[in-house]
CSV table of C-alpha atoms in Angstrom, one decimal:
chain,number,residue,atom,x,y,z
L,14,MET,CA,-0.7,-23.9,5.1
L,15,GLY,CA,-2.4,-25.5,2.2
L,16,VAL,CA,-1.3,-28.5,0.2
L,17,GLU,CA,1.7,-27.7,-1.9
L,18,LYS,CA,2.7,-29.0,-5.2
L,19,GLY,CA,4.9,-32.0,-5.4
L,20,MET,CA,4.1,-33.2,-1.9
L,21,ARG,CA,2.7,-36.6,-1.1
L,22,GLU,CA,0.1,-37.2,1.6
L,23,LYS,CA,1.6,-39.3,4.3
L,24,ALA,CA,-1.1,-39.2,7.0
L,25,ARG,CA,-4.4,-37.4,7.8
L,26,ILE,CA,-4.2,-36.7,11.5
L,27,MET,CA,-7.4,-34.6,12.0
L,28,ASP,CA,-10.7,-34.6,10.2
L,29,GLN,CA,-13.6,-32.2,10.5
L,30,GLN,CA,-14.9,-33.7,13.7
L,31,GLY,CA,-11.3,-33.8,15.2
L,32,ILE,CA,-10.8,-30.1,14.4
L,33,GLY,CA,-14.3,-29.3,15.8
L,34,ARG,CA,-13.7,-31.1,19.1
L,35,ALA,CA,-10.3,-29.5,19.5
L,36,LEU,CA,-11.7,-26.0,19.0
L,37,THR,CA,-14.6,-26.7,21.4
L,38,ARG,CA,-12.2,-27.8,24.0
L,39,ILE,CA,-9.9,-24.8,23.4
L,40,ALA,CA,-12.9,-22.4,23.7
L,41,HIS,CA,-13.7,-24.0,27.1
L,42,GLU,CA,-10.1,-23.6,28.2
L,43,ILE,CA,-9.9,-20.0,27.1
L,44,ILE,CA,-13.0,-19.2,29.2
L,45,GLU,CA,-11.8,-21.1,32.1
L,46,ARG,CA,-8.3,-19.6,32.1
L,47,ASN,CA,-9.6,-16.0,31.7
L,48,LYS,CA,-12.5,-16.5,34.1
L,49,GLY,CA,-15.1,-15.5,31.6
L,50,THR,CA,-15.0,-13.2,28.6
L,51,ASP,CA,-14.4,-9.8,30.3
L,52,ASN,CA,-11.9,-7.8,28.3
L,53,LEU,CA,-11.2,-10.8,26.1
L,54,VAL,CA,-10.5,-10.3,22.4
L,55,ILE,CA,-9.4,-12.8,19.7
L,56,ILE,CA,-7.0,-12.1,16.9
L,57,GLY,CA,-6.4,-14.5,14.1
L,58,ILE,CA,-3.1,-14.5,12.1
L,59,ARG,CA,-3.5,-14.5,8.3
L,60,ARG,CA,-4.5,-16.6,6.6
L,61,ARG,CA,-5.6,-19.7,8.4
L,62,GLY,CA,-5.6,-18.3,11.9
L,63,VAL,CA,-8.5,-16.0,10.8
L,64,PRO,CA,-11.3,-18.6,10.3
L,65,LEU,CA,-10.0,-20.4,13.4
L,66,ALA,CA,-10.4,-17.2,15.4
L,67,SER,CA,-13.9,-16.7,14.1
L,68,ARG,CA,-14.9,-20.3,15.0
L,69,LEU,CA,-13.5,-19.9,18.5
L,70,ALA,CA,-15.5,-16.7,19.0
L,71,GLU,CA,-18.6,-18.5,17.8
L,72,ARG,CA,-18.1,-21.4,20.3
L,73,ILE,CA,-17.3,-19.0,23.1
L,74,LYS,CA,-20.6,-17.2,22.4
L,75,GLU,CA,-22.5,-20.5,22.4
L,76,ILE,CA,-21.0,-21.4,25.8
L,77,GLU,CA,-21.0,-18.0,27.6
L,78,GLY,CA,-23.6,-16.1,25.6
L,79,SER,CA,-21.3,-13.1,25.1
L,80,SER,CA,-19.7,-11.8,21.9
L,81,VAL,CA,-16.0,-11.5,21.8
L,82,PRO,CA,-14.4,-9.0,19.3
L,83,VAL,CA,-12.4,-10.7,16.5
L,84,GLY,CA,-9.5,-9.1,14.7
L,85,VAL,CA,-7.2,-10.0,11.8
L,86,LEU,CA,-3.5,-9.6,11.9
L,87,ASP,CA,-1.1,-9.5,8.9
L,88,ILE,CA,2.4,-10.0,10.1
L,89,THR,CA,4.2,-9.6,6.7
L,90,LEU,CA,5.7,-6.2,7.5
L,91,TYR,CA,7.1,-7.6,10.8
L,92,ARG,CA,8.9,-10.7,9.2
L,93,ASP,CA,12.5,-11.1,10.2
L,94,ASP,CA,13.5,-12.4,6.8
L,95,LEU,CA,12.5,-9.5,4.6
L,96,SER,CA,16.1,-8.4,3.8
L,97,THR,CA,17.0,-11.9,2.7
L,98,LEU,CA,14.0,-12.6,0.3
L,99,SER,CA,14.4,-12.0,-3.4
L,100,GLN,CA,10.8,-11.0,-3.8
L,101,GLN,CA,8.8,-9.0,-1.4
L,102,PRO,CA,5.9,-10.9,0.0
L,103,VAL,CA,2.3,-9.7,-0.6
L,104,VAL,CA,1.1,-7.4,2.2
L,105,HIS,CA,-2.5,-7.7,3.4
L,106,GLN,CA,-4.4,-5.5,5.7
L,107,THR,CA,-4.5,-5.8,9.5
L,108,GLU,CA,-8.1,-5.4,10.6
L,109,VAL,CA,-8.2,-4.9,14.4
L,110,LYS,CA,-11.1,-2.5,14.7
L,111,PHE,CA,-11.0,-2.3,18.5
L,112,SER,CA,-8.4,-1.2,21.0
L,113,VAL,CA,-6.1,-3.8,22.4
L,114,GLN,CA,-5.1,-1.5,25.3
L,115,ASP,CA,-5.4,-3.4,28.6
L,116,LYS,CA,-7.3,-6.3,26.8
L,117,LYS,CA,-6.7,-10.0,27.2
L,118,VAL,CA,-5.6,-11.0,23.7
L,119,VAL,CA,-5.8,-14.5,22.4
L,120,LEU,CA,-3.7,-14.9,19.3
L,121,VAL,CA,-4.7,-17.8,17.0
L,122,ASP,CA,-2.7,-19.5,14.3
L,123,ASP,CA,-3.1,-22.8,12.6
L,124,VAL,CA,0.4,-24.3,13.0
L,125,LEU,CA,3.0,-23.5,15.6
L,126,TYR,CA,6.5,-24.4,14.2
L,127,THR,CA,9.6,-22.3,14.5
L,128,GLY,CA,7.9,-19.5,16.5
L,129,ARG,CA,9.0,-16.8,14.1
L,130,THR,CA,5.5,-15.9,12.9
L,131,ILE,CA,4.4,-15.6,16.6
L,132,ARG,CA,7.4,-13.3,17.3
L,133,ALA,CA,6.4,-11.1,14.5
L,134,ALA,CA,2.7,-11.2,15.6
L,135,LEU,CA,3.7,-10.1,19.2
L,136,ASP,CA,5.5,-7.1,17.8
L,137,ALA,CA,2.5,-6.3,15.5
L,138,ILE,CA,0.1,-6.5,18.3
L,139,ILE,CA,2.2,-4.4,20.7
L,140,ASP,CA,2.4,-1.7,18.0
L,141,LEU,CA,-1.4,-1.5,18.3
L,142,GLY,CA,-1.4,-0.9,22.0
L,143,ARG,CA,-0.5,-2.5,25.4
L,144,PRO,CA,-2.6,-5.6,26.1
L,145,SER,CA,-2.8,-6.8,29.7
L,146,VAL,CA,-1.9,-10.3,28.5
L,147,ILE,CA,-1.3,-12.1,25.2
L,148,GLN,CA,-2.1,-15.8,25.0
L,149,LEU,CA,-1.5,-18.1,22.1
L,150,ALA,CA,-3.8,-20.8,20.6
L,151,ALA,CA,-2.6,-23.1,17.8
L,152,LEU,CA,-4.5,-25.9,16.2
L,153,VAL,CA,-1.3,-27.9,15.7
L,154,ASP,CA,2.0,-27.7,17.5
L,155,ARG,CA,4.6,-29.5,15.5
L,156,GLY,CA,7.7,-28.7,17.5
L,157,HIS,CA,11.1,-27.5,16.2
L,158,ARG,CA,11.0,-24.1,17.9
L,159,GLU,CA,13.7,-21.6,17.1
L,160,LEU,CA,12.6,-19.1,19.6
L,161,PRO,CA,11.5,-19.3,23.3
L,162,ILE,CA,7.8,-19.3,22.5
L,163,ARG,CA,5.1,-21.7,23.6
L,164,ALA,CA,1.3,-22.1,23.0
L,165,ASP,CA,-1.2,-21.7,25.9
L,166,TYR,CA,-3.8,-23.7,24.0
L,167,VAL,CA,-3.0,-26.5,21.6
L,168,GLY,CA,-5.4,-28.5,19.5
L,169,LYS,CA,-3.0,-31.4,18.9
L,170,ASN,CA,0.7,-32.0,19.5
L,171,VAL,CA,2.2,-33.6,16.4
L,172,PRO,CA,5.8,-34.8,16.5
L,173,THR,CA,7.2,-34.2,13.0
L,174,SER,CA,10.5,-34.2,11.1
L,175,ARG,CA,11.6,-31.0,9.5
L,176,LYS,CA,11.3,-32.5,6.1
L,177,GLU,CA,7.5,-32.9,6.6
L,178,VAL,CA,4.9,-30.3,6.0
L,179,ILE,CA,1.8,-29.9,8.1
L,180,ALA,CA,-1.1,-28.8,5.9
L,181,VAL,CA,-4.1,-27.4,7.6
L,182,GLN,CA,-7.2,-27.2,5.4
L,183,LEU,CA,-10.2,-25.2,6.5
L,184,GLU,CA,-13.5,-25.1,4.8
L,185,GLU,CA,-13.6,-21.3,4.6
L,186,ILE,CA,-10.4,-21.3,2.5
L,187,ASP,CA,-9.9,-24.8,1.2
L,188,GLY,CA,-13.4,-26.1,0.9
L,189,GLU,CA,-13.0,-28.8,3.6
L,190,ASP,CA,-11.5,-29.4,7.1
L,191,GLY,CA,-8.6,-31.6,7.7
L,192,VAL,CA,-4.9,-31.7,8.9
L,193,LEU,CA,-2.4,-33.6,6.8
L,194,ILE,CA,1.2,-34.5,7.1
L,195,LEU,CA,2.9,-34.3,3.7
L,196,GLU,CA,6.3,-35.2,2.5
L,197,ASN,CA,8.3,-34.8,-0.7
L,198,GLY,CA,7.6,-37.5,-3.1
T,6,MET,CA,3.4,-10.9,-8.1
T,7,THR,CA,6.3,-8.6,-8.6
T,8,LEU,CA,7.2,-5.3,-10.2
T,9,GLN,CA,9.3,-5.3,-13.3
T,10,GLY,CA,12.8,-3.8,-12.9
T,11,LYS,CA,14.4,-2.2,-9.9
T,12,ASP,CA,13.1,1.3,-10.5
T,13,LEU,CA,9.9,3.2,-10.8
T,14,LEU,CA,10.5,5.7,-13.6
T,15,GLY,CA,7.1,6.2,-15.1
T,16,LEU,CA,3.7,4.6,-15.8
T,17,LEU,CA,4.0,4.3,-19.6
T,18,HIS,CA,5.4,0.8,-19.4
T,19,LYS,CA,3.6,-0.4,-16.3
T,20,THR,CA,1.0,-3.1,-16.8
T,21,GLU,CA,-2.4,-3.2,-15.3
T,22,SER,CA,-1.5,-5.9,-12.9
T,23,GLU,CA,1.6,-4.1,-11.7
T,24,ILE,CA,-0.4,-0.9,-11.1
T,25,GLU,CA,-3.0,-2.9,-9.4
T,26,TYR,CA,-0.4,-4.6,-7.2
T,27,ILE,CA,1.0,-1.2,-6.1
T,28,LEU,CA,-2.5,0.0,-5.3
T,29,ASP,CA,-3.4,-3.2,-3.4
T,30,THR,CA,-0.2,-2.9,-1.3
T,31,ALA,CA,-1.1,0.8,-0.4
T,32,VAL,CA,-4.3,-0.4,1.2
T,33,PRO,CA,-2.6,-2.1,4.3
T,34,MET,CA,-0.1,0.9,4.3
T,35,LYS,CA,-3.0,3.3,4.8
T,36,GLU,CA,-4.1,1.3,7.8
T,37,ILE,CA,-0.7,1.8,9.3
T,38,ILE,CA,-0.7,5.6,9.0
T,39,SER,CA,-4.2,5.7,10.7
T,40,ARG,CA,-2.8,4.1,13.8
T,41,PRO,CA,-1.7,6.1,16.9
T,42,LEU,CA,1.7,4.5,16.6
T,43,LYS,CA,2.6,5.0,12.9
T,44,LYS,CA,5.6,2.7,12.5
T,45,VAL,CA,6.5,-0.7,11.3
T,46,PRO,CA,9.9,-2.2,11.4
T,47,THR,CA,9.9,-3.4,7.8
T,48,LEU,CA,12.7,-1.4,6.2
T,49,ARG,CA,15.0,-1.2,9.2
T,50,GLY,CA,18.5,-0.6,8.1
T,51,ARG,CA,17.6,0.5,4.5
T,52,THR,CA,18.7,3.9,3.4
T,53,ILE,CA,16.6,6.2,1.2
T,54,VAL,CA,18.0,9.4,-0.2
T,55,ASN,CA,15.7,12.1,-1.6
T,56,VAL,CA,17.6,14.1,-4.3
T,57,PHE,CA,15.4,17.2,-5.2
T,58,TYR,CA,16.7,19.5,-7.8
T,59,GLU,CA,13.4,21.3,-7.9
T,60,PRO,CA,11.5,22.8,-4.9
T,61,SER,CA,8.9,20.5,-3.4
T,62,THR,CA,7.1,20.4,-0.1
T,63,ARG,CA,4.5,17.7,-0.3
T,64,THR,CA,6.2,15.1,-2.5
T,65,ARG,CA,9.5,15.3,-0.6
T,66,THR,CA,7.9,15.3,2.9
T,67,SER,CA,5.6,12.5,1.7
T,68,PHE,CA,8.5,10.3,0.7
T,69,GLU,CA,10.4,11.2,3.8
T,70,LEU,CA,7.5,10.2,6.0
T,71,ALA,CA,6.8,7.1,4.1
T,72,ALA,CA,10.4,6.0,4.7
T,73,LYS,CA,10.2,6.8,8.3
T,74,TYR,CA,6.9,5.0,8.9
T,75,LEU,CA,8.6,1.9,7.4
T,76,SER,CA,11.7,2.5,9.7
T,77,ALA,CA,14.1,3.2,6.9
T,78,ASP,CA,16.6,6.0,7.3
T,79,SER,CA,16.0,8.9,4.9
T,80,VAL,CA,18.2,11.8,4.0
T,81,ASN,CA,17.4,14.8,1.8
T,82,ILE,CA,19.6,16.6,-0.6
T,83,SER,CA,18.3,19.7,-2.3
T,84,GLY,CA,19.8,20.9,-5.5
T,85,SER,CA,20.4,24.4,-4.3
T,86,ALA,CA,22.4,23.4,-1.1
T,87,SER,CA,24.7,20.7,-2.4
T,88,SER,CA,27.6,20.0,-4.7
T,89,VAL,CA,25.2,20.4,-7.6
T,90,VAL,CA,25.8,24.1,-7.5
T,91,LYS,CA,29.5,23.4,-7.7
T,92,GLY,CA,28.9,21.8,-11.0
T,93,GLU,CA,28.7,18.1,-10.2
T,94,SER,CA,26.9,16.2,-13.0
T,95,LEU,CA,23.7,14.2,-12.4
T,96,VAL,CA,25.5,10.9,-13.0
T,97,ASP,CA,28.3,11.8,-10.5
T,98,THR,CA,25.7,12.8,-7.9
T,99,ALA,CA,24.0,9.5,-8.4
T,100,ARG,CA,27.2,7.6,-8.0
T,101,THR,CA,28.1,9.6,-4.8
T,102,VAL,CA,24.7,9.0,-3.3
T,103,LYS,CA,25.0,5.3,-4.0
T,104,ALA,CA,28.5,5.2,-2.6
T,105,LEU,CA,27.1,6.9,0.6
T,106,GLY,CA,25.0,3.7,1.0
T,107,ALA,CA,21.6,4.6,-0.6
T,108,ASP,CA,19.4,1.6,-1.3
T,109,ILE,CA,16.7,3.7,-3.0
T,110,ILE,CA,17.2,7.1,-4.6
T,111,VAL,CA,14.2,9.4,-5.0
T,112,VAL,CA,14.9,12.1,-7.6
T,113,ARG,CA,13.1,15.1,-8.9
T,114,HIS,CA,14.7,17.1,-11.7
T,115,ALA,CA,13.7,19.7,-14.2
T,116,MET,CA,14.9,17.7,-17.2
T,117,ALA,CA,12.8,14.9,-18.7
T,118,GLY,CA,14.7,11.6,-18.4
T,119,ALA,CA,16.8,12.6,-15.4
T,120,ALA,CA,15.6,9.8,-13.3
T,121,GLU,CA,16.2,7.2,-16.1
T,122,LEU,CA,19.7,8.5,-16.6
T,123,MET,CA,20.4,8.0,-12.9
T,124,ALA,CA,18.7,4.6,-12.9
T,125,ARG,CA,21.0,3.4,-15.7
T,126,THR,CA,24.1,4.6,-13.8
T,127,VAL,CA,23.6,3.0,-10.3
T,128,SER,CA,22.5,-0.3,-8.9
T,129,ALA,CA,20.3,1.3,-6.3
T,130,SER,CA,16.5,1.6,-7.1
T,131,VAL,CA,15.5,4.9,-8.5
T,132,ILE,CA,12.1,6.4,-8.0
T,133,ASN,CA,11.1,9.2,-10.3
T,134,ALA,CA,9.5,12.0,-8.2
T,135,GLY,CA,8.9,14.2,-11.3
T,136,ASP,CA,11.2,14.7,-14.3
T,137,GLY,CA,10.5,17.9,-16.3
T,138,ALA,CA,7.2,17.7,-18.1
T,139,HIS,CA,7.6,14.0,-18.6
T,140,GLU,CA,6.3,11.8,-15.7
T,141,HIS,CA,5.4,12.0,-12.0
T,142,PRO,CA,4.3,8.3,-11.5
T,143,THR,CA,3.8,8.4,-7.7
T,144,GLN,CA,1.3,11.3,-8.1
T,145,ALA,CA,-0.7,9.4,-10.7
T,146,LEU,CA,-0.6,6.3,-8.5
T,147,LEU,CA,-2.0,8.3,-5.5
T,148,ASP,CA,-4.6,9.8,-7.8
T,149,MET,CA,-5.7,6.3,-8.9
T,150,PHE,CA,-5.6,5.0,-5.3
T,151,THR,CA,-7.8,7.9,-4.2
T,152,VAL,CA,-10.3,7.3,-7.0
T,153,ARG,CA,-10.4,3.6,-6.5
T,154,GLU,CA,-10.9,4.0,-2.8
T,155,ALA,CA,-13.9,6.3,-3.4
T,156,LYS,CA,-15.4,4.5,-6.4
T,157,GLY,CA,-14.3,0.9,-5.9
T,158,THR,CA,-12.9,0.7,-9.3
T,159,LEU,CA,-11.4,2.7,-12.2
T,160,LYS,CA,-12.9,0.8,-15.0
T,161,GLY,CA,-15.3,2.8,-17.2
T,162,LEU,CA,-14.9,6.0,-15.3
T,163,GLU,CA,-14.8,9.3,-17.2
T,164,VAL,CA,-11.7,11.3,-15.9
T,165,ALA,CA,-11.4,15.0,-16.9
T,166,ILE,CA,-8.1,16.7,-16.6
T,167,ILE,CA,-8.3,20.5,-16.7
T,168,GLY,CA,-5.5,22.9,-17.1
T,169,ASP,CA,-2.0,23.2,-18.4
T,170,ILE,CA,-1.5,19.8,-20.0
T,171,THR,CA,1.7,20.8,-21.9
T,172,HIS,CA,3.8,21.5,-18.9
T,173,SER,CA,2.2,18.9,-16.7
T,174,ARG,CA,4.1,15.6,-15.8
T,175,VAL,CA,1.1,14.8,-13.6
T,176,ALA,CA,-1.2,14.9,-16.7
T,177,ARG,CA,1.0,12.5,-18.6
T,178,SER,CA,1.3,10.0,-15.8
T,179,ASP,CA,-2.4,10.3,-15.1
T,180,ILE,CA,-3.4,9.8,-18.7
T,181,TRP,CA,-1.2,6.7,-19.0
T,182,GLY,CA,-2.2,5.3,-15.6
T,183,PHE,CA,-5.9,5.9,-15.7
T,184,SER,CA,-6.2,4.7,-19.4
T,185,ARG,CA,-4.3,1.6,-18.6
T,186,MET,CA,-6.6,0.8,-15.7
T,187,GLY,CA,-9.7,1.1,-18.0
T,188,ALA,CA,-10.8,4.6,-17.4
T,189,ARG,CA,-11.5,7.1,-20.2
T,190,VAL,CA,-9.5,10.3,-20.0
T,191,ARG,CA,-10.6,13.7,-21.4
T,192,VAL,CA,-8.2,16.8,-21.3
T,193,CYS,CA,-9.1,20.4,-21.6
T,194,GLY,CA,-7.3,23.7,-21.3
T,195,PRO,CA,-6.2,26.8,-23.3
T,196,PRO,CA,-5.2,25.7,-26.8
T,197,THR,CA,-1.7,27.0,-26.2
T,198,MET,CA,-1.4,24.5,-23.3
T,199,ILE,CA,-2.7,21.4,-25.0
T,200,PRO,CA,0.3,19.7,-26.8
T,201,HIS,CA,-0.1,18.6,-30.4
T,202,GLY,CA,-0.8,15.0,-30.7
T,203,ILE,CA,-1.7,14.4,-27.0
T,204,ASP,CA,-4.8,12.4,-28.3
T,205,THR,CA,-2.4,9.7,-29.5
T,206,MET,CA,-1.9,8.9,-25.8
T,207,GLY,CA,-5.5,7.7,-25.8
T,208,CYS,CA,-7.3,10.7,-24.4
T,209,LYS,CA,-9.9,13.0,-25.9
T,210,ILE,CA,-9.4,16.7,-26.3
T,211,PHE,CA,-12.1,19.2,-25.4
T,212,ASP,CA,-12.0,22.9,-26.3
T,213,LYS,CA,-14.8,24.0,-23.9
T,214,VAL,CA,-14.4,23.2,-20.2
T,215,GLU,CA,-18.2,22.7,-19.9
T,216,ASP,CA,-18.1,19.9,-22.5
T,217,ALA,CA,-15.1,18.2,-20.8
T,218,LEU,CA,-17.0,18.3,-17.5
T,219,GLU,CA,-20.2,17.0,-18.7
T,220,GLY,CA,-20.9,13.7,-16.9
T,221,ALA,CA,-17.4,13.3,-15.7
T,222,ASP,CA,-16.8,11.0,-12.7
T,223,VAL,CA,-13.5,12.5,-11.7
T,224,VAL,CA,-12.3,16.1,-12.2
T,225,ILE,CA,-8.5,16.6,-11.9
T,226,VAL,CA,-7.6,20.2,-11.8
T,227,LEU,CA,-4.0,21.1,-12.6
T,228,ARG,CA,-2.1,24.0,-11.1
T,229,ILE,CA,-1.7,27.0,-13.3
T,230,GLN,CA,1.8,28.4,-13.0
T,231,ASN,CA,2.0,32.1,-13.0
T,232,GLU,CA,5.2,32.2,-15.0
T,233,ARG,CA,3.3,30.7,-18.0
T,234,GLN,CA,1.5,34.0,-18.3
T,235,GLN,CA,4.8,35.8,-18.9
T,236,GLN,CA,5.4,33.4,-21.7
T,237,GLY,CA,2.1,34.6,-23.3
T,238,LEU,CA,0.3,31.2,-23.1
T,239,PHE,CA,-2.7,32.8,-21.6
T,240,PRO,CA,-3.8,36.4,-21.2
T,241,GLY,CA,-4.3,36.7,-17.4
T,242,LEU,CA,-5.2,34.8,-14.3
T,243,ARG,CA,-8.7,36.3,-14.2
T,244,GLU,CA,-9.2,35.5,-17.8
T,245,TYR,CA,-8.0,31.9,-17.1
T,246,ALA,CA,-10.4,31.6,-14.1
T,247,ASN,CA,-13.3,32.8,-16.3
T,248,MET,CA,-12.6,30.5,-19.1
T,249,TYR,CA,-11.3,27.3,-17.3
T,250,GLY,CA,-11.6,27.8,-13.6
T,251,ILE,CA,-13.7,25.2,-11.8
T,252,ASN,CA,-16.5,26.7,-9.7
T,253,SER,CA,-19.6,25.1,-8.2
T,254,LYS,CA,-21.7,25.9,-11.3
T,255,ARG,CA,-19.2,24.1,-13.6
T,256,LEU,CA,-18.6,21.2,-11.2
T,257,GLY,CA,-22.4,20.8,-11.3
T,258,LEU,CA,-22.1,19.7,-14.9
T,259,ALA,CA,-20.1,16.6,-13.9
T,260,ALA,CA,-21.8,13.5,-12.5
T,261,PRO,CA,-23.7,14.2,-9.2
T,262,ASP,CA,-21.1,12.1,-7.2
T,263,ALA,CA,-18.1,13.4,-9.2
T,264,LEU,CA,-14.8,13.7,-7.3
T,265,LEU,CA,-12.6,16.8,-7.4
T,266,MET,CA,-8.9,16.4,-7.2
T,267,HIS,CA,-5.8,18.6,-7.5
T,268,PRO,CA,-2.2,17.7,-7.1
T,269,GLY,CA,-1.5,20.8,-5.2
T,270,PRO,CA,-0.4,23.4,-4.3
T,271,ILE,CA,-3.7,25.1,-5.3
T,272,ASN,CA,-4.2,28.6,-6.5
T,273,ARG,CA,-7.5,29.5,-4.9
T,274,GLY,CA,-9.6,31.7,-7.2
T,275,VAL,CA,-7.6,30.8,-10.3
T,276,GLU,CA,-7.9,27.1,-11.4
T,277,LEU,CA,-10.6,26.4,-8.9
T,278,THR,CA,-12.6,28.4,-6.3
T,279,GLY,CA,-12.2,28.1,-2.6
T,280,GLU,CA,-15.8,27.0,-2.4
T,281,VAL,CA,-15.2,23.8,-4.5
T,282,ALA,CA,-11.7,23.2,-3.0
T,283,ASP,CA,-13.2,22.9,0.4
T,284,GLY,CA,-16.5,21.4,-0.8
T,285,GLN,CA,-18.1,18.0,-0.3
T,286,GLN,CA,-16.7,16.6,-3.5
T,287,SER,CA,-13.1,17.6,-2.9
T,288,LEU,CA,-10.6,14.9,-2.1
T,289,ILE,CA,-7.6,17.2,-2.1
T,290,GLU,CA,-6.6,16.5,1.5
T,291,THR,CA,-7.3,12.8,1.1
T,292,GLN,CA,-4.9,12.8,-1.8
T,293,VAL,CA,-2.1,14.1,0.4
T,294,THR,CA,-2.8,11.3,3.0
T,295,ASN,CA,-3.0,8.6,0.3
T,296,GLY,CA,0.3,9.9,-1.1
T,297,VAL,CA,2.1,8.7,1.9
T,298,ALA,CA,0.4,5.2,1.7
T,299,VAL,CA,1.2,4.8,-1.9
T,300,ARG,CA,4.8,5.9,-1.5
T,301,MET,CA,5.2,3.4,1.5
T,302,ALA,CA,3.8,0.7,-0.9
T,303,ILE,CA,6.4,1.6,-3.6
T,304,LEU,CA,9.3,1.8,-1.1
T,305,TYR,CA,8.4,-1.6,0.3
T,306,LEU,CA,8.0,-3.3,-3.2
T,307,LEU,CA,11.2,-1.9,-4.5
T,308,ALA,CA,13.2,-2.6,-1.3
T,309,GLY,CA,13.4,-6.3,-1.9
T,310,GLY,CA,16.8,-7.6,-3.0
T,311,GLY,CA,17.8,-10.6,-0.9
T,312,ASP,CA,18.3,-13.8,-2.9
T,313,ALA,CA,16.6,-16.4,-0.7
T,314,ASN,CA,13.5,-18.0,-2.4
T,315,VAL,CA,11.2,-18.7,0.5
T,316,PRO,CA,7.7,-19.6,-0.4
T,317,VAL,CA,5.3,-16.9,0.9
T,318,ASP,CA,1.9,-18.0,2.2
């Protein structure tokens, strides 16, 4: 999520180096947990999960020397609040150009919050095939889950109040890397 | 971005950005229909009723599949097998269909303005699937989607529409749609089938088909209806094929990478030869596939209606 209008910056909790280190550690954890990169695929959730997925794949290649396929998932059509919205959200394309059947899928998103996006993403992936396992990587886990969902890999656990907003900025989208806590002000 | 109004009645009043938004939304929809499992849960619990007072195979099936791929429930009512034959008026039918629980009504009718009349009567969204010789917006949108997919853009393209312009709702929606998106439209057909004043819609009229095809980037061939011959609008099918039929020699006058399209169903050997219909430049089958994607996009965009204002990232 980018910086929204009318919000005041309360704290900067990760900078470029912090994000880089967290991703490097997660890349190692993914390789360790999956005992290498066999059958491994990485799928980023639009929007900011997408550059994070690519960065993880780059790091895994640096470490293991093997390329891991990267896909892009758009979960709009799987949202559970469509019938309550006054305006239909913009749909973007899902670009998963490989089969997920029997693959180890690592799902990547920037912020893990209520868990509803991940619920939608799980349905979206399962519509593409039957992976042997789906794991979740999130750069920030801010708590306040509304569904029984947890991350396998977390960059940083950040206790927040519901009034606050976590803004993840990534160079590919926002021009610079950083994680901010914002609040109304 | 949002569409104006609850309905899709025609393209005359649609803005460039609205059309672009529909075409952009159809791109991810096309990805869905290319999957082995062609289904998303998006419109679960929504009801879509297709009311067709005129025969149709591809448009009705296309709407029905589009609804099913989005998990909506769809029901078909055909004019010949319903209370319409018992004398129920269009407005009463619309009210009944709405009372049955329809969220979206898709209507085809022989009278121009039928869809608009329904739309004014009921709170459900109404989609015009063809009203008389007036408009057929979803056909024009799928035509534009197909061209944009092949060419990357519609701006600056020369689009030739060949055939019975007078009786063609596809021609009207295409002329409005393509012109709005920055293409230049030419029309050509027997003088009896070119309506007076059509050039005020922003297209150019050609008498000779060869002139209309010269350098065209897109050639849209319209179906010639046999019953028009009985009305004396053209002397005979063979005569029509000789004068206006598209064959490989005539198609050769268009740009080398010109696209050949037809809304279907085609009369092989009349408005176009089998050779060009099945040829390299033909996108006739692609149009059918794209029709489902475009109609999914329209159903999705019109199916909003909650009142929560949640920011959408």
